[in-house]
mmCIF file of C-alpha atoms in Angstrom:
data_model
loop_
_atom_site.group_PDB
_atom_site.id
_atom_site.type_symbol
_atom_site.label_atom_id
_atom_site.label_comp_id
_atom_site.label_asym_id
_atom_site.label_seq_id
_atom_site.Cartn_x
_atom_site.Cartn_y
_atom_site.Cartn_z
ATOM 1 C CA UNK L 1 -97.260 37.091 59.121
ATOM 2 C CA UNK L 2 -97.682 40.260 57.613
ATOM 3 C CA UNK L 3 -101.111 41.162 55.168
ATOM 4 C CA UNK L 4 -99.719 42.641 52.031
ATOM 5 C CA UNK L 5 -100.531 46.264 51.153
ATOM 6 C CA UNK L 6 -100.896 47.772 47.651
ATOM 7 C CA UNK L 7 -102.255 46.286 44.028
ATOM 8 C CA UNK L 8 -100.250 43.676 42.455
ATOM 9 C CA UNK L 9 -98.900 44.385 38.936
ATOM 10 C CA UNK L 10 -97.781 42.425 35.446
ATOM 11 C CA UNK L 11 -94.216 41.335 35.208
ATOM 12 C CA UNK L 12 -93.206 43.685 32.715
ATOM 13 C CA UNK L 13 -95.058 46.592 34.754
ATOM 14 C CA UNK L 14 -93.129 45.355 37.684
ATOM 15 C CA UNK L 15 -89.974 45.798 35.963
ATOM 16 C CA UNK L 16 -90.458 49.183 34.150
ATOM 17 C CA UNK L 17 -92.403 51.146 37.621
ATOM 18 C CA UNK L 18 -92.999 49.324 40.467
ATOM 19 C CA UNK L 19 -90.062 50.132 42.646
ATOM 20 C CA UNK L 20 -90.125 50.899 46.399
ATOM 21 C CA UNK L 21 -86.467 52.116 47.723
ATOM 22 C CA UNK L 22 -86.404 49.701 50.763
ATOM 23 C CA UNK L 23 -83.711 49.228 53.673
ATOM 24 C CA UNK L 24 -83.806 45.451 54.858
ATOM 25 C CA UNK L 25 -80.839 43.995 56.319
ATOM 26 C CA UNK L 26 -80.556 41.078 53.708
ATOM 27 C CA UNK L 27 -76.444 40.279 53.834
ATOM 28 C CA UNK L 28 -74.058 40.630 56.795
ATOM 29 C CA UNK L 29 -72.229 43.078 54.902
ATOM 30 C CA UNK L 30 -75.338 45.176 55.094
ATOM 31 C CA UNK L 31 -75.904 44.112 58.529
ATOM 32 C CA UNK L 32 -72.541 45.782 59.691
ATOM 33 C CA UNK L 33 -73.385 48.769 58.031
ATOM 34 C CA UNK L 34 -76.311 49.814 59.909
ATOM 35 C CA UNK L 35 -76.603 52.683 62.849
ATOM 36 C CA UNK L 36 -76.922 51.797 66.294
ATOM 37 C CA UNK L 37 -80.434 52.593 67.204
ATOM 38 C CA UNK L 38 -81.194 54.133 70.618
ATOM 39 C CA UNK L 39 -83.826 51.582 71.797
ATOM 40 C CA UNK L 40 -82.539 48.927 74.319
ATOM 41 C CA UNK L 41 -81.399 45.973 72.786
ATOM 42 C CA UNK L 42 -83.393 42.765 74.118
ATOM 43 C CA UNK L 43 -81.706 39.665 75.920
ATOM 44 C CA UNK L 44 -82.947 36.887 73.819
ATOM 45 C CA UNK L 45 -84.511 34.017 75.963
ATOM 46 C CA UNK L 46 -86.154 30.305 74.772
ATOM 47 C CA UNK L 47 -89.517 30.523 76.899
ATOM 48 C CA UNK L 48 -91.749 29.145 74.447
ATOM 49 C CA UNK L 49 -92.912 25.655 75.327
ATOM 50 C CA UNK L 50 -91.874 22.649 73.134
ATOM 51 C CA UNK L 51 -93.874 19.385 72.611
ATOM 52 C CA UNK L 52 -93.270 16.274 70.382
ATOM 53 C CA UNK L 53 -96.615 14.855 68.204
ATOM 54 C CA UNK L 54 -98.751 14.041 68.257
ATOM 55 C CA UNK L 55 -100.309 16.591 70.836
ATOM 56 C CA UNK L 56 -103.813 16.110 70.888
ATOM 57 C CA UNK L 57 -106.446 18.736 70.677
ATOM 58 C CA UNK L 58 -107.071 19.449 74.321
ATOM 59 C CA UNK L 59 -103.413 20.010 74.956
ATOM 60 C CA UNK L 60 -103.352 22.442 71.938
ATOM 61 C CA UNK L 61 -105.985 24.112 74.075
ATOM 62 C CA UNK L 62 -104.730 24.051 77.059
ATOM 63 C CA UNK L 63 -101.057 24.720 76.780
ATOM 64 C CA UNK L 64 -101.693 27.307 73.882
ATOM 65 C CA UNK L 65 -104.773 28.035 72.462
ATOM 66 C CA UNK L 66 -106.372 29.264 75.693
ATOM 67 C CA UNK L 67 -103.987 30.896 77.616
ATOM 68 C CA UNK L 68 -102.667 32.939 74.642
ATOM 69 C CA UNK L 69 -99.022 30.955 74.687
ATOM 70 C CA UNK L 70 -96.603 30.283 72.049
ATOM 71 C CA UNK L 71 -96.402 26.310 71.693
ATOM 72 C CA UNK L 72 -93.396 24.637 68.913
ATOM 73 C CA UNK L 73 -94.585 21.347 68.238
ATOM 74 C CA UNK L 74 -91.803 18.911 66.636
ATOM 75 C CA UNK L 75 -91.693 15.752 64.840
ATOM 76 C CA UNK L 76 -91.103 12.591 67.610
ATOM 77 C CA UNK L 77 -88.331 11.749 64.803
ATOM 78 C CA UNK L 78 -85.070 12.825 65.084
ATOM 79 C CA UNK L 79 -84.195 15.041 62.289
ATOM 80 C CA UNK L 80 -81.669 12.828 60.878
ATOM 81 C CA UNK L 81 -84.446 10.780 59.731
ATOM 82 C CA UNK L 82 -85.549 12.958 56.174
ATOM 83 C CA UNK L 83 -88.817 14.498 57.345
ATOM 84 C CA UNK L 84 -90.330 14.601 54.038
ATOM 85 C CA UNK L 85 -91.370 10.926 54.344
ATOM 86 C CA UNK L 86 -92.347 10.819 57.704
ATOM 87 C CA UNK L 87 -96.029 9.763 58.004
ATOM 88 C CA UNK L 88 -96.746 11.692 61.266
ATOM 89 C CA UNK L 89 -96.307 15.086 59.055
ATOM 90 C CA UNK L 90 -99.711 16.243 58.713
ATOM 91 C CA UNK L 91 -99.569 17.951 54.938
ATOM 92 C CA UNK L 92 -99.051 15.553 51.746
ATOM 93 C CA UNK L 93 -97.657 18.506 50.232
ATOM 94 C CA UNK L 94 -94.338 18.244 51.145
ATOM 95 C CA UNK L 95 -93.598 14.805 49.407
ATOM 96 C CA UNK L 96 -95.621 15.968 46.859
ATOM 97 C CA UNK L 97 -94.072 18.943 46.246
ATOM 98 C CA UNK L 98 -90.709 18.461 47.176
ATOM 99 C CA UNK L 99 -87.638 16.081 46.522
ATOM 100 C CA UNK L 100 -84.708 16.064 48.615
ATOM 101 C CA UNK L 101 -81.973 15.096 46.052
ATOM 102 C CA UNK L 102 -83.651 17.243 43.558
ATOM 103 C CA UNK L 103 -80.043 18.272 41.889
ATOM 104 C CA UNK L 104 -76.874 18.544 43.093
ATOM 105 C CA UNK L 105 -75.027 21.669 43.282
ATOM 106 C CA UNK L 106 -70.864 22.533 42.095
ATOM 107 C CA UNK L 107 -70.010 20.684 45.628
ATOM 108 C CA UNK L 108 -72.247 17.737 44.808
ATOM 109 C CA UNK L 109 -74.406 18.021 47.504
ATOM 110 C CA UNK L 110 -77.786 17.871 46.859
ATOM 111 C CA UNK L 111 -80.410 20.337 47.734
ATOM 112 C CA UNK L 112 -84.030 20.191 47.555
ATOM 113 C CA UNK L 113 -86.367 21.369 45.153
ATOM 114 C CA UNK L 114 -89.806 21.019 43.681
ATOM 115 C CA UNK L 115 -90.866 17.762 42.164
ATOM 116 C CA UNK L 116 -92.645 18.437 38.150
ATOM 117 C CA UNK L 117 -95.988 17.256 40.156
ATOM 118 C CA UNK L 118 -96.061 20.779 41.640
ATOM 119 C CA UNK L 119 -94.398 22.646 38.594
ATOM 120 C CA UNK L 120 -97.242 21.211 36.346
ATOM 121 C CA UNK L 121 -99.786 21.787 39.031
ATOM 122 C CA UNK L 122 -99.555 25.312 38.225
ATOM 123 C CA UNK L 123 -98.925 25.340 34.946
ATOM 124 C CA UNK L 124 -95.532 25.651 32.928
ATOM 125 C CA UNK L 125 -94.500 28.562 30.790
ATOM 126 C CA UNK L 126 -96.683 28.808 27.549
ATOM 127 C CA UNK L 127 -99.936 26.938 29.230
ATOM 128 C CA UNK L 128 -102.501 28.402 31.324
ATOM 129 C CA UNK L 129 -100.903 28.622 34.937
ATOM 130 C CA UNK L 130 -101.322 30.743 38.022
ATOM 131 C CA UNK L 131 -99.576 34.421 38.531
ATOM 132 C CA UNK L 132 -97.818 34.080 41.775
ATOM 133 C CA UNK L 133 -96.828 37.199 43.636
ATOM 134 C CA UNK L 134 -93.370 37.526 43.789
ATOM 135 C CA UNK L 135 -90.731 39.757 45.949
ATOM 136 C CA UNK L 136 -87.322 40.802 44.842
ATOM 137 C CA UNK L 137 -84.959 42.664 46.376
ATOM 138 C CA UNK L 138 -82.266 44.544 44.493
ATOM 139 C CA UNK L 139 -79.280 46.689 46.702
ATOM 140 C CA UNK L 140 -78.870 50.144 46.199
ATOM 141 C CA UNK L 141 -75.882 51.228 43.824
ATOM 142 C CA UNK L 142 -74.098 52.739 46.641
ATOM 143 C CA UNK L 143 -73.990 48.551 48.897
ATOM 144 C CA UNK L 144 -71.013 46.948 48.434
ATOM 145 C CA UNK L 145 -73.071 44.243 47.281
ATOM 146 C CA UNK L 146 -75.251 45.618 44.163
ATOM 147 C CA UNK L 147 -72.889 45.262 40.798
ATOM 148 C CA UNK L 148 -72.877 41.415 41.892
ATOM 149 C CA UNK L 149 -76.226 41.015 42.507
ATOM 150 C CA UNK L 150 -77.020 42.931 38.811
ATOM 151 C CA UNK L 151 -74.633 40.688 37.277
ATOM 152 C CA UNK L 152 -76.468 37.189 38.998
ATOM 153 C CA UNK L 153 -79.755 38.452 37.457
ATOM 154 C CA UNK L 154 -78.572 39.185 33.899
ATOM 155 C CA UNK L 155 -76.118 35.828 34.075
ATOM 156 C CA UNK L 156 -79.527 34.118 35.391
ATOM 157 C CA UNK L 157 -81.556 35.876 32.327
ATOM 158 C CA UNK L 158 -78.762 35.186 29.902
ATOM 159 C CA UNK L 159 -78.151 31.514 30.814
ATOM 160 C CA UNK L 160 -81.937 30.116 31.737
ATOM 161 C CA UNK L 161 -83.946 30.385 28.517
ATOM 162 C CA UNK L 162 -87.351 31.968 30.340
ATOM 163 C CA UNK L 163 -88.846 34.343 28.629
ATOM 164 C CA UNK L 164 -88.954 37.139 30.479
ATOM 165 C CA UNK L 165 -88.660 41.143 29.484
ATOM 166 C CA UNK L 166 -85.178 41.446 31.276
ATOM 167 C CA UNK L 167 -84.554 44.246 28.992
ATOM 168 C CA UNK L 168 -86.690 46.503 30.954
ATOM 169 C CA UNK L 169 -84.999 45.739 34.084
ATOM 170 C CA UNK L 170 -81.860 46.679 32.316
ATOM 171 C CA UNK L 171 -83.595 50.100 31.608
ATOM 172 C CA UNK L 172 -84.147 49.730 35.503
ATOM 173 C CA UNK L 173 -80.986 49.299 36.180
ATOM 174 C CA UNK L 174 -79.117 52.072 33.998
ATOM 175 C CA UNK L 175 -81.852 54.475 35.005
ATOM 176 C CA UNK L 176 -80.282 53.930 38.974
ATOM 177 C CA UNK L 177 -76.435 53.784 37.756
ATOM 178 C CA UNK L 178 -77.395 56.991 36.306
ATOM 179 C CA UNK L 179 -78.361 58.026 39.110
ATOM 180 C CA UNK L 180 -75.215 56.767 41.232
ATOM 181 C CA UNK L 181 -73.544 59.113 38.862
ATOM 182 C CA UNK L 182 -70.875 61.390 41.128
ATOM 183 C CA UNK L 183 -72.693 64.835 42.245
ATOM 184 C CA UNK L 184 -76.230 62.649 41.895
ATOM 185 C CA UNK L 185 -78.233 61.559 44.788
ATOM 186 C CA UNK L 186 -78.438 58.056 45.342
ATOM 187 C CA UNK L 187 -81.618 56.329 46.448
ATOM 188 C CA UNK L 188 -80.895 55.033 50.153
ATOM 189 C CA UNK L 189 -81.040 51.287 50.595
ATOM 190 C CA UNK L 190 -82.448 48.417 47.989
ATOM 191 C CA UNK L 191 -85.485 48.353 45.859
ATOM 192 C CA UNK L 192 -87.963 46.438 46.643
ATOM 193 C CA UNK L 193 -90.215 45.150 43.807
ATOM 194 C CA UNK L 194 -93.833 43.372 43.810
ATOM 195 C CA UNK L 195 -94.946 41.583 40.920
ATOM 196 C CA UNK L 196 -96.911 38.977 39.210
ATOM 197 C CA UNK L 197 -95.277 35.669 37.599
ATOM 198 C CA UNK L 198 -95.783 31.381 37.169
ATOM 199 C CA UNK L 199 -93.820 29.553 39.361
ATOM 200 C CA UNK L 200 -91.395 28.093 36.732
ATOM 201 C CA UNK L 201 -89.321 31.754 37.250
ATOM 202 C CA UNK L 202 -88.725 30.450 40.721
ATOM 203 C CA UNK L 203 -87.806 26.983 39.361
ATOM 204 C CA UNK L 204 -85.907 28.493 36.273
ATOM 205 C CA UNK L 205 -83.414 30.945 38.957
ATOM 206 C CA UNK L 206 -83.049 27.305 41.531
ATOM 207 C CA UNK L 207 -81.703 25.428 38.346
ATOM 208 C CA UNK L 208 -79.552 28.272 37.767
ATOM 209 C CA UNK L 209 -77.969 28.468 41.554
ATOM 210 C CA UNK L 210 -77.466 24.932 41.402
ATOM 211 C CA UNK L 211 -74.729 25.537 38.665
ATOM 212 C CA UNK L 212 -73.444 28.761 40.602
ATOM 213 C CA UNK L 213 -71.389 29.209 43.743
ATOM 214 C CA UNK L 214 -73.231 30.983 46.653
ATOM 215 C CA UNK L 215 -71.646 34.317 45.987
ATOM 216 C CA UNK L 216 -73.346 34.558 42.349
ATOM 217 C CA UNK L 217 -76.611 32.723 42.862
ATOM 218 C CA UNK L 218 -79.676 34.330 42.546
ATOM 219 C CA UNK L 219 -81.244 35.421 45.911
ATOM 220 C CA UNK L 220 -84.432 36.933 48.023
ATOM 221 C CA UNK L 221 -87.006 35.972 45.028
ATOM 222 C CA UNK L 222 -89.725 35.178 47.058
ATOM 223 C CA UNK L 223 -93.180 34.201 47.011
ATOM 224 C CA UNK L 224 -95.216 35.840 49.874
ATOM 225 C CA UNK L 225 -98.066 35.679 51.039
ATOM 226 C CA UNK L 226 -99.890 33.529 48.141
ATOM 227 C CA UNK L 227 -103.181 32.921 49.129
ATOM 228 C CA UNK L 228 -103.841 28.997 49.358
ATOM 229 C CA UNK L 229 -107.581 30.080 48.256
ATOM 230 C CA UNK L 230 -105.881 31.138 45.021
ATOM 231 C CA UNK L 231 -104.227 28.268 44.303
ATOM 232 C CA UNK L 232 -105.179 25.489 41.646
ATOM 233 C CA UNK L 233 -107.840 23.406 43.965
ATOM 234 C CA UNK L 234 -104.895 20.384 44.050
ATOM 235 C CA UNK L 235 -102.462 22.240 46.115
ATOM 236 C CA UNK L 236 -105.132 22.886 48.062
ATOM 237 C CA UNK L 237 -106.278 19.300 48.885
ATOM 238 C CA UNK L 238 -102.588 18.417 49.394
ATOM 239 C CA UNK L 239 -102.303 21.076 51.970
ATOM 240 C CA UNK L 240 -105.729 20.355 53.637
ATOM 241 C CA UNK L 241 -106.101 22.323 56.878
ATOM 242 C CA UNK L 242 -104.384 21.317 60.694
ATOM 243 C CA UNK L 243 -106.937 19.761 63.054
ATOM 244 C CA UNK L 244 -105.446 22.458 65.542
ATOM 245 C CA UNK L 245 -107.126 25.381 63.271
ATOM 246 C CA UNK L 246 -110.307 23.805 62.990
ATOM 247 C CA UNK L 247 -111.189 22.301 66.425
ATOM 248 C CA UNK L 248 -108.524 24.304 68.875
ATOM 249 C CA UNK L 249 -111.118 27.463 68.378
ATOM 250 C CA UNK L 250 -114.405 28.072 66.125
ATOM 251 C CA UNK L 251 -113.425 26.830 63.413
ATOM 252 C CA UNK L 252 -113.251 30.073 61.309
ATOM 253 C CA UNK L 253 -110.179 30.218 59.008
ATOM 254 C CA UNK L 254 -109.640 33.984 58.541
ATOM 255 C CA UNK L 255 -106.831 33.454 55.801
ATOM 256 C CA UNK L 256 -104.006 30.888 54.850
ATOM 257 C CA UNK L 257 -100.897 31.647 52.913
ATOM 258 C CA UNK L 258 -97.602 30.127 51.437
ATOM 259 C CA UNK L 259 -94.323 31.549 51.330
ATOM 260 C CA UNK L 260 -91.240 29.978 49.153
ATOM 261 C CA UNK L 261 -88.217 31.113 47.679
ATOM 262 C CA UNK L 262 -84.892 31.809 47.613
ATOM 263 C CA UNK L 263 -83.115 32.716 50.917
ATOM 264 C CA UNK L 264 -82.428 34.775 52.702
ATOM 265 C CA UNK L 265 -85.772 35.549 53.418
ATOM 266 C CA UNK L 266 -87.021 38.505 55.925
ATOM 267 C CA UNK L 267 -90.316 39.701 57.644
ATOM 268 C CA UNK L 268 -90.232 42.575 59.827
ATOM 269 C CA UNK L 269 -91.286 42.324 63.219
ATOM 270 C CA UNK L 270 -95.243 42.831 63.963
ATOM 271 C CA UNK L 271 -98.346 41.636 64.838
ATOM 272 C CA UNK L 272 -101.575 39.958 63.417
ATOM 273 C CA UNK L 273 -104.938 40.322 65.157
ATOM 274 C CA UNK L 274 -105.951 36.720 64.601
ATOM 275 C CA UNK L 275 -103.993 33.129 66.107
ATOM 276 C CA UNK L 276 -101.454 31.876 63.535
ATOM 277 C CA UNK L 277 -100.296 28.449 62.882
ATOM 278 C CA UNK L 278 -97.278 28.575 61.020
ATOM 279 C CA UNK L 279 -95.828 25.362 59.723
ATOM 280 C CA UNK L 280 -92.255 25.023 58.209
ATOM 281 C CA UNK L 281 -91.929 23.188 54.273
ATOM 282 C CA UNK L 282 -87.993 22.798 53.781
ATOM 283 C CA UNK L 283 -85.744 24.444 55.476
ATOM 284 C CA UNK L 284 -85.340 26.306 58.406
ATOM 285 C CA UNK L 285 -86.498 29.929 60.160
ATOM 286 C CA UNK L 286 -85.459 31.950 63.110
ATOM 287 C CA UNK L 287 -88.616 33.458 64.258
ATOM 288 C CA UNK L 288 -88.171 36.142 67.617
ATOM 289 C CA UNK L 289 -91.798 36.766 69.525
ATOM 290 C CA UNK L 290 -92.478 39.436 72.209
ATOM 291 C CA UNK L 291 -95.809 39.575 74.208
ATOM 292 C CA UNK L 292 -98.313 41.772 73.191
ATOM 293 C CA UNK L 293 -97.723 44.759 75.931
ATOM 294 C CA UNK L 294 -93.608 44.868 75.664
ATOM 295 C CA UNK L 295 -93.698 44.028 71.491
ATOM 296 C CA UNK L 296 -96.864 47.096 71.744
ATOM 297 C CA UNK L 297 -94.106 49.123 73.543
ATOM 298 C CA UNK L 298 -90.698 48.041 71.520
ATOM 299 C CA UNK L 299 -92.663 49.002 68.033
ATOM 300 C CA UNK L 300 -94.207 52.601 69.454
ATOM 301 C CA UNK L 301 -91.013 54.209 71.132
ATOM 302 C CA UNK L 302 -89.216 52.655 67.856
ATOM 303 C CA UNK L 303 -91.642 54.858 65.901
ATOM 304 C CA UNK L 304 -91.591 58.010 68.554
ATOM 305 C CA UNK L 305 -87.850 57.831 68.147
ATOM 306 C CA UNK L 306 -87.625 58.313 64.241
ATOM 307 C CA UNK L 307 -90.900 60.411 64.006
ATOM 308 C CA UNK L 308 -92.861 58.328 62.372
ATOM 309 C CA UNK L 309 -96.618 58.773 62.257
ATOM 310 C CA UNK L 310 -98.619 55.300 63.803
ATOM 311 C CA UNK L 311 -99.315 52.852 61.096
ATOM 312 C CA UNK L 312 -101.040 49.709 60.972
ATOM 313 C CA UNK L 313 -98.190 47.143 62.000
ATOM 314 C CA UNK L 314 -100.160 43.776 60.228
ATOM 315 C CA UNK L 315 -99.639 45.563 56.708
ATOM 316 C CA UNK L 316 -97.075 44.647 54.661
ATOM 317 C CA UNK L 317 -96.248 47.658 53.150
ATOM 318 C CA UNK L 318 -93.273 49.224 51.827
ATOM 319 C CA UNK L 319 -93.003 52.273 54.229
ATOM 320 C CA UNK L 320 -92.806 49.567 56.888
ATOM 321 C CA UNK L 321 -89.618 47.567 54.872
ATOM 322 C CA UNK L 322 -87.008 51.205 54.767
ATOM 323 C CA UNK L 323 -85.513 53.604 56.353
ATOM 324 C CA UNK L 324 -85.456 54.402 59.806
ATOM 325 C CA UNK L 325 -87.960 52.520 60.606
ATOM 326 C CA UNK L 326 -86.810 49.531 59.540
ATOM 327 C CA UNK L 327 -83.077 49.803 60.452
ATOM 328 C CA UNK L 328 -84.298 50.118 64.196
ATOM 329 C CA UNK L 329 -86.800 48.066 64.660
ATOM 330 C CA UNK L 330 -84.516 45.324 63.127
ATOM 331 C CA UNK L 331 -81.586 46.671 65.693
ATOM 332 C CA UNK L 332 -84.387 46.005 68.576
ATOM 333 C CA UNK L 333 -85.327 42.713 67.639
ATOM 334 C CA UNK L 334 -82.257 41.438 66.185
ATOM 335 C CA UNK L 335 -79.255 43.377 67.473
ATOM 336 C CA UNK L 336 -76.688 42.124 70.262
ATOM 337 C CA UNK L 337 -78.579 41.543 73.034
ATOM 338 C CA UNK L 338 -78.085 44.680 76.310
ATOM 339 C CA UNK L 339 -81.008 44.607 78.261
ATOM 340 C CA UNK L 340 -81.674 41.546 80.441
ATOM 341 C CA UNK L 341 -85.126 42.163 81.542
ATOM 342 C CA UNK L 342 -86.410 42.668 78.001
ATOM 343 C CA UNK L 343 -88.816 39.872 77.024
ATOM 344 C CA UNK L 344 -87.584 38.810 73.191
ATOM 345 C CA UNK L 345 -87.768 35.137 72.668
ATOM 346 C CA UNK L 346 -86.311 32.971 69.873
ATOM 347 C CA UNK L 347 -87.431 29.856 68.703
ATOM 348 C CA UNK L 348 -85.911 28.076 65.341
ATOM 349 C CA UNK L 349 -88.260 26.031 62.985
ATOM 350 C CA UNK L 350 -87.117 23.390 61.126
ATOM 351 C CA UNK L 351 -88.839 21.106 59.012
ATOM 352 C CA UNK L 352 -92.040 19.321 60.437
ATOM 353 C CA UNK L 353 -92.553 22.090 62.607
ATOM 354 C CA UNK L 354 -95.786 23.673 63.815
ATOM 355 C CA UNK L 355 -95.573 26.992 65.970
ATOM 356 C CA UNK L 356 -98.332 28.508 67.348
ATOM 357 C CA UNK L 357 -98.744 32.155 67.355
ATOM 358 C CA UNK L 358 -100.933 34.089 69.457
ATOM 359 C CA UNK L 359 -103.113 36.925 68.357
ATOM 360 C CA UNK L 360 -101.229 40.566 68.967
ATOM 361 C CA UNK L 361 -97.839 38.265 69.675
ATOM 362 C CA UNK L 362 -94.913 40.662 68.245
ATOM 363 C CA UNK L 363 -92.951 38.492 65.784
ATOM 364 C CA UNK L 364 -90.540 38.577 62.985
ATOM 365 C CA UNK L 365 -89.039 35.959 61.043
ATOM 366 C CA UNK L 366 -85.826 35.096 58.806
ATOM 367 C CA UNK L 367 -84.109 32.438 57.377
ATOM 368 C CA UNK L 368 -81.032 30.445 58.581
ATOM 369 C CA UNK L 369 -79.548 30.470 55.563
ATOM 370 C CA UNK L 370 -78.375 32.824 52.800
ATOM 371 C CA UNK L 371 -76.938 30.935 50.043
ATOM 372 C CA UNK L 372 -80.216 30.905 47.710
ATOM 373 C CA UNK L 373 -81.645 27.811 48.367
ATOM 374 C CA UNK L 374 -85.022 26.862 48.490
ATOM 375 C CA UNK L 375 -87.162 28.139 51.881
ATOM 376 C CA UNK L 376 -90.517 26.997 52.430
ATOM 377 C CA UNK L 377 -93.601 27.327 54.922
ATOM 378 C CA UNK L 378 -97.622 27.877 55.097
ATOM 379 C CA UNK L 379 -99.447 29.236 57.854
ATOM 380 C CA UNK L 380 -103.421 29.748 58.983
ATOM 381 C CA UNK L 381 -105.042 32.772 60.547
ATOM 382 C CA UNK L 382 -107.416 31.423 62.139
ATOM 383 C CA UNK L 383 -110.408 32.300 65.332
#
């Protein structure tokens, strides 16, 4: 996972400043759009070592820990059996804090969602509660896909009774139609914004999807990167910490986060200098690792290729989520596959999952799905 660069802001200073012109591949209309970068594509391969629980401590070691490997450990249940009440899952947050027929949506199928045990936990609108930090992605005017997007959010600010200064992002969002005007230059790719809210926002836009077909549901909100040290101290005891991070090495927890919201959901590929345990909530990623010396080698001839200067690549930053930069570095790692002896490997984690990854392992991560539902995971950084 990536560490998050730059100062987080209010709500209504997110809205009125705090925009970074980004170019993620969030949509598979977006997706075809993209160049063709120049870097061989990888052929995608399923080395990474799979073991049912319980796997004791010593096999942790051996198998992963020590020799630097990526392990996915799964539940010994089949999936069909719902995972949140399996008793072999090692966090009591996830009946907790989830419910699996939490409403149903227009098809009447219902979708998870989080139980009032973790809404209260953090405090509704109008008591004292915790500022998450939030993502949001809006397209640029010139995607095929930004007038609908616009018109989710102000149907979602219109219809959900929340609170928030919307106006402002309406300012926002003249002040960039203006600038779509013909002979004006428009901003290449979305804007991504950083900003500060409770965590009824992300329960007030799930109630709204549920009542919305996919195409106008409200989509990449997302909580990243919330530090579990910053949370109220109950989510922390129902999150405790994995045996695996505090016996496998030294015991020293360098950092812990969660990340929820509404898919799709995207991290670009990099590294972090510490091992990383990350463990899946409700539903499901697609996370693509390279070893250190060939992901050390994909991410530097990416950079030599558009000019970039060399940047820290465990930084969440902005400059590392648009342009160039991003569009091929997401072409290496998650374009058609050309070169066979390229050493990209996929693994998908579902819920109940725990996947070990090894300091300086390349990685980047995205959701299966796209149709704003709920997405959920925690991880460790740990020595």
């Amino acid at each position: 996972m990536l560490r998050s660069s730059g100062q987080r802001v209010s709500l209504r200073q997110f809205l009125c400043v705090q925009t970074i012109p980004c170019r993620f591949i969030y949509t598979q209309s977006e997706d075809q759009q993209t160049e063709t970068s120049t870097v061989q594509q990888p052929q995608i391969q399923s080395p990474v070592q799979q073991l049912k629980s319980p796997v004791s401590i010593d096999t942790f070691q051996r198998d992963a820990f020590n020799p630097g490997k990526p392990l996915l450990i799964t539940p010994s249940e089949p999936y069909t059996r719902p995972i949140f009440h399996n008793p072999e899952y090692p966090f009591r947050a996830v009946p907790t804090w989830f419910k699996i027929k939490w409403l149903k949506d227009r098809s009447g199928r219902g979708l998870v969602g989080p139980t009032e045990t973790l809404i209260e936990t953090f405090g509704r609108s109008g008591r004292p509660g915790t500022l998450l930090p939030y993502e949001l992605v809006v397209p640029s005017p010139g995607c095929p896909d930004y007038e609908q997007v616009v018109r989710n959010i102000f149907a979602f600010a219109k219809r959900e009774s929340f609170g928030l200064p919307w106006t402002d992002f309406g300012l926002w969002h003249k002040n960039r139609a203006r600038n779509a005007a013909p002979g004006a230059t428009v901003p290449e790719g979305p804007s991504f914004f950083k900003f500060e809210a409770p965590i009824t926002l992300l329960e007030a836009a799930m109630k709204f999807n549920v009542k919305m077909p996919p195409a106008q549901r409200m989509k990449q909100l997302y909580i990243a990167q919330l530090l579990i040290s910053d949370t109220p101290q109950q989510i922390q005891n129902d999150l405790g910490t994995p045996e695996y991070v505090l016996k496998a090495g030294k015991g020293d927890v360098y950092s812990s986060s969660i990340w929820m919201g509404l898919e799709p959901t995207y991290t670009p590929f990099h590294c972090d200098p510490n091992p990383n345990l990350f463990c899946q909530l409700v539903g499901s990623k697609v996370v693509r690792l390279a070893e250190p010396g060939f992901g050390k080698h994909l991410f530097e001839k990416v950079q030599q290729e558009i000019g970039a200067s060399p940047k820290n690549p465990a930084i969440r930053g902005g400059e590392m989520m648009q342009g160039p930069e991003r569009k091929a570095l997401h072409e290496a790692v998650w374009g058609e596959a050309a070169d066979a002896s390229s050493k990209i490997y996929e693994v998908t984690v579902r819920p109940g999952d725990q996947l070990f990854i090894p300091n300086r392992w390349w990685h980047s991560v995205k959701s299966e799905g796209d149709q704003g539902e709920l997405n959920a995971s925690v991880n460790w950084w740990f020595r």
